[in-house]
GROMACS .gro file of C-alpha atoms in nm:
model
  152
    1MET     CA    1  11.861  11.727  11.859
    2ILE     CA    2  11.977  11.453  12.115
    3VAL     CA    3  11.772  11.299  12.416
    4ARG     CA    4  11.968  11.217  12.703
    5GLU     CA    5  11.903  11.170  13.080
    6LEU     CA    6  11.979  11.499  13.257
    7GLU     CA    7  12.280  11.512  13.509
    8LYS     CA    8  12.203  11.626  13.843
    9GLN     CA    9  12.322  11.985  13.808
   10GLU     CA   10  12.083  11.997  13.492
   11ARG     CA   11  11.801  11.929  13.665
   12LYS     CA   12  11.755  12.307  13.780
   13ASN     CA   13  11.744  12.445  13.437
   14ALA     CA   14  11.472  12.179  13.340
   15LEU     CA   15  11.252  12.336  13.619
   16ASP     CA   16  11.169  12.611  13.392
   17ILE     CA   17  10.865  12.374  13.379
   18TRP     CA   18  10.699  12.658  13.594
   19SER     CA   19  10.691  12.932  13.341
   20VAL     CA   20  10.545  12.682  13.067
   21PHE     CA   21  10.281  12.546  13.333
   22CYS     CA   22  10.202  12.878  13.405
   23MET     CA   23  10.158  12.978  13.035
   24ASP     CA   24   9.986  12.667  12.920
   25VAL     CA   25   9.802  12.474  13.175
   26ALA     CA   26   9.765  12.649  13.502
   27GLU     CA   27   9.435  12.853  13.401
   28VAL     CA   28   9.261  12.499  13.435
   29TYR     CA   29   9.376  12.414  13.766
   30GLU     CA   30   9.246  12.538  14.078
   31GLN     CA   31   9.458  12.701  14.323
   32GLU     CA   32   9.513  12.351  14.526
   33GLY     CA   33   9.660  12.190  14.250
   34ILE     CA   34   9.847  12.503  14.125
   35ASP     CA   35  10.039  12.486  14.507
   36THR     CA   36  10.063  12.132  14.522
   37PHE     CA   37  10.269  12.133  14.174
   38ARG     CA   38  10.467  12.410  14.263
   39GLU     CA   39  10.554  12.239  14.570
   40TYR     CA   40  10.656  11.931  14.380
   41LEU     CA   41  10.867  12.111  14.154
   42LYS     CA   42  11.130  12.208  14.426
   43GLN     CA   43  11.432  12.121  14.363
   44GLU     CA   44  11.502  11.937  14.660
   45ASN     CA   45  11.199  11.723  14.619
   46ILE     CA   46  11.279  11.661  14.251
   47ASP     CA   47  11.668  11.572  14.355
   48GLN     CA   48  11.542  11.334  14.611
   49LEU     CA   49  11.299  11.162  14.354
   50CYS     CA   50  11.575  11.117  14.106
   51ASP     CA   51  11.854  11.031  14.354
   52SER     CA   52  11.630  10.731  14.509
   53GLY     CA   53  11.578  10.607  14.115
   54GLU     CA   54  11.170  10.662  14.166
   55LEU     CA   55  11.190  10.938  13.870
   56LEU     CA   56  11.401  10.967  13.557
   57MET     CA   57  11.435  11.310  13.404
   58PHE     CA   58  11.539  11.327  13.024
   59GLY     CA   59  11.603  11.652  12.795
   60VAL     CA   60  11.619  11.717  12.452
   61PHE     CA   61  11.939  11.930  12.365
   62GLU     CA   62  11.999  12.117  12.067
   63GLN     CA   63  12.414  12.272  12.055
   64GLU     CA   64  12.414  12.201  12.453
   65GLU     CA   65  12.069  12.419  12.467
   66LEU     CA   66  11.793  12.233  12.719
   67GLU     CA   67  11.508  12.250  12.488
   68GLY     CA   68  11.251  12.066  12.677
   69THR     CA   69  11.220  11.767  12.898
   70ILE     CA   70  10.979  11.458  12.983
   71SER     CA   71  11.004  11.240  13.333
   72LEU     CA   72  10.911  10.901  13.408
   73GLN     CA   73  10.796  10.731  13.708
   74ARG     CA   74  10.936  10.383  13.694
   75ARG     CA   75  10.551  10.296  13.657
   76GLY     CA   76  10.595  10.391  13.325
   77HIS     CA   77  10.402  10.719  13.386
   78ILE     CA   78  10.494  10.996  13.212
   79CYS     CA   79  10.484  11.355  13.394
   80ASN     CA   80  10.695  11.697  13.324
   81TYR     CA   81  10.678  11.654  12.996
   82TYR     CA   82  10.746  12.017  12.836
   83VAL     CA   83  10.899  12.169  12.577
   84ARG     CA   84  11.024  12.570  12.567
   85ARG     CA   85  10.754  12.770  12.343
   86SER     CA   86  11.057  12.863  12.138
   87CYS     CA   87  11.147  12.495  12.042
   88GLN     CA   88  10.786  12.420  11.990
   89GLY     CA   89  10.664  12.256  11.651
   90LYS     CA   90  11.028  12.126  11.543
   91GLY     CA   91  11.054  11.810  11.654
   92ALA     CA   92  11.182  11.841  12.018
   93GLY     CA   93  10.861  11.692  12.157
   94ARG     CA   94  10.843  11.425  11.918
   95LEU     CA   95  11.194  11.302  12.015
   96LEU     CA   96  11.145  11.316  12.354
   97PHE     CA   97  10.835  11.131  12.360
   98ASP     CA   98  10.971  10.840  12.173
   99TYR     CA   99  11.260  10.806  12.376
  100ALA     CA  100  11.020  10.790  12.677
  101LYS     CA  101  10.841  10.520  12.486
  102ARG     CA  102  11.161  10.326  12.379
  103TYR     CA  103  11.312  10.356  12.762
  104CYS     CA  104  10.999  10.225  12.911
  105LYS     CA  105  11.010   9.899  12.694
  106GLU     CA  106  11.371   9.878  12.697
  107GLU     CA  107  11.452   9.956  13.016
  108LEU     CA  108  11.202   9.925  13.228
  109HIS     CA  109  11.041   9.615  13.040
  110LYS     CA  110  10.684   9.806  13.051
  111THR     CA  111  10.375   9.744  12.800
  112ILE     CA  112  10.198  10.026  12.877
  113MET     CA  113  10.280  10.388  12.921
  114THR     CA  114  10.041  10.640  13.067
  115VAL     CA  115  10.030  11.027  13.165
  116ASP     CA  116   9.743  11.254  13.304
  117ALA     CA  117   9.728  11.493  13.006
  118ALA     CA  118   9.663  11.874  13.058
  119PRO     CA  119   9.330  11.932  12.842
  120GLU     CA  120   9.469  12.127  12.601
  121ALA     CA  121   9.758  11.846  12.538
  122VAL     CA  122   9.507  11.551  12.461
  123LYS     CA  123   9.491  11.624  12.113
  124LYS     CA  124   9.906  11.619  12.084
  125TYR     CA  125   9.912  11.266  12.291
  126ILE     CA  126   9.651  11.122  12.049
  127HIS     CA  127   9.827  11.212  11.779
  128MET     CA  128  10.125  11.046  11.910
  129GLY     CA  129   9.965  10.717  11.976
  130MET     CA  130   9.797  10.777  12.328
  131LYS     CA  131   9.392  10.685  12.443
  132PRO     CA  132   9.192  10.876  12.670
  133ILE     CA  133   9.102  10.599  12.900
  134ASP     CA  134   8.886  10.799  13.120
  135GLU     CA  135   8.706  11.120  13.091
  136MET     CA  136   8.828  11.431  13.251
  137GLN     CA  137   8.935  11.440  13.602
  138MET     CA  138   8.941  11.705  13.889
  139ILE     CA  139   9.106  11.580  14.130
  140HIS     CA  140   9.321  11.793  14.446
  141GLY     CA  141   9.271  12.084  14.212
  142LYS     CA  142   9.440  11.891  13.928
  143CYS     CA  143   9.254  11.891  13.596
  144TYR     CA  144   9.374  11.615  13.362
  145VAL     CA  145   9.253  11.341  13.127
  146PRO     CA  146   9.390  10.992  13.217
  147MET     CA  147   9.585  10.843  12.875
  148ALA     CA  148   9.722  10.505  12.796
  149MET     CA  149   9.937  10.359  12.503
  150GLU     CA  150   9.998  10.007  12.471
  151ILE     CA  151  10.416   9.990  12.391
  152LEU     CA  152  10.477   9.687  12.091
   0.00000   0.00000   0.00000
């Protein structure tokens, strides 16, 4: 498996994030949060964020097949971190996370990486070294636990 930045034409395939979101996350969101996330994921919005450099999208590939994605905001904040269900438990998620951590440190020169973790993902983030920094939040229909880790 390899991790690399997604090219513009590959971003559309990465937007399969919506199906993973619907299966794994949407049930704890209110309708406002679901609608906001759907709007955020529109191709033209993602392209604008990536083209401006505000968002960096990476993918993990196995034999040219995109298995998962992780995005970073320039402030060192993880978003759009998903691995296809059929690929979970095979190390793809860990490769993406480690790549993002290294990128934050070496390219963005950050000492802290953050994420707004879906409640069911909190244990996975703790396993990878992140810690909750506040209680569960429900803001604008989005349910999450703010988490962070020091990057050494």
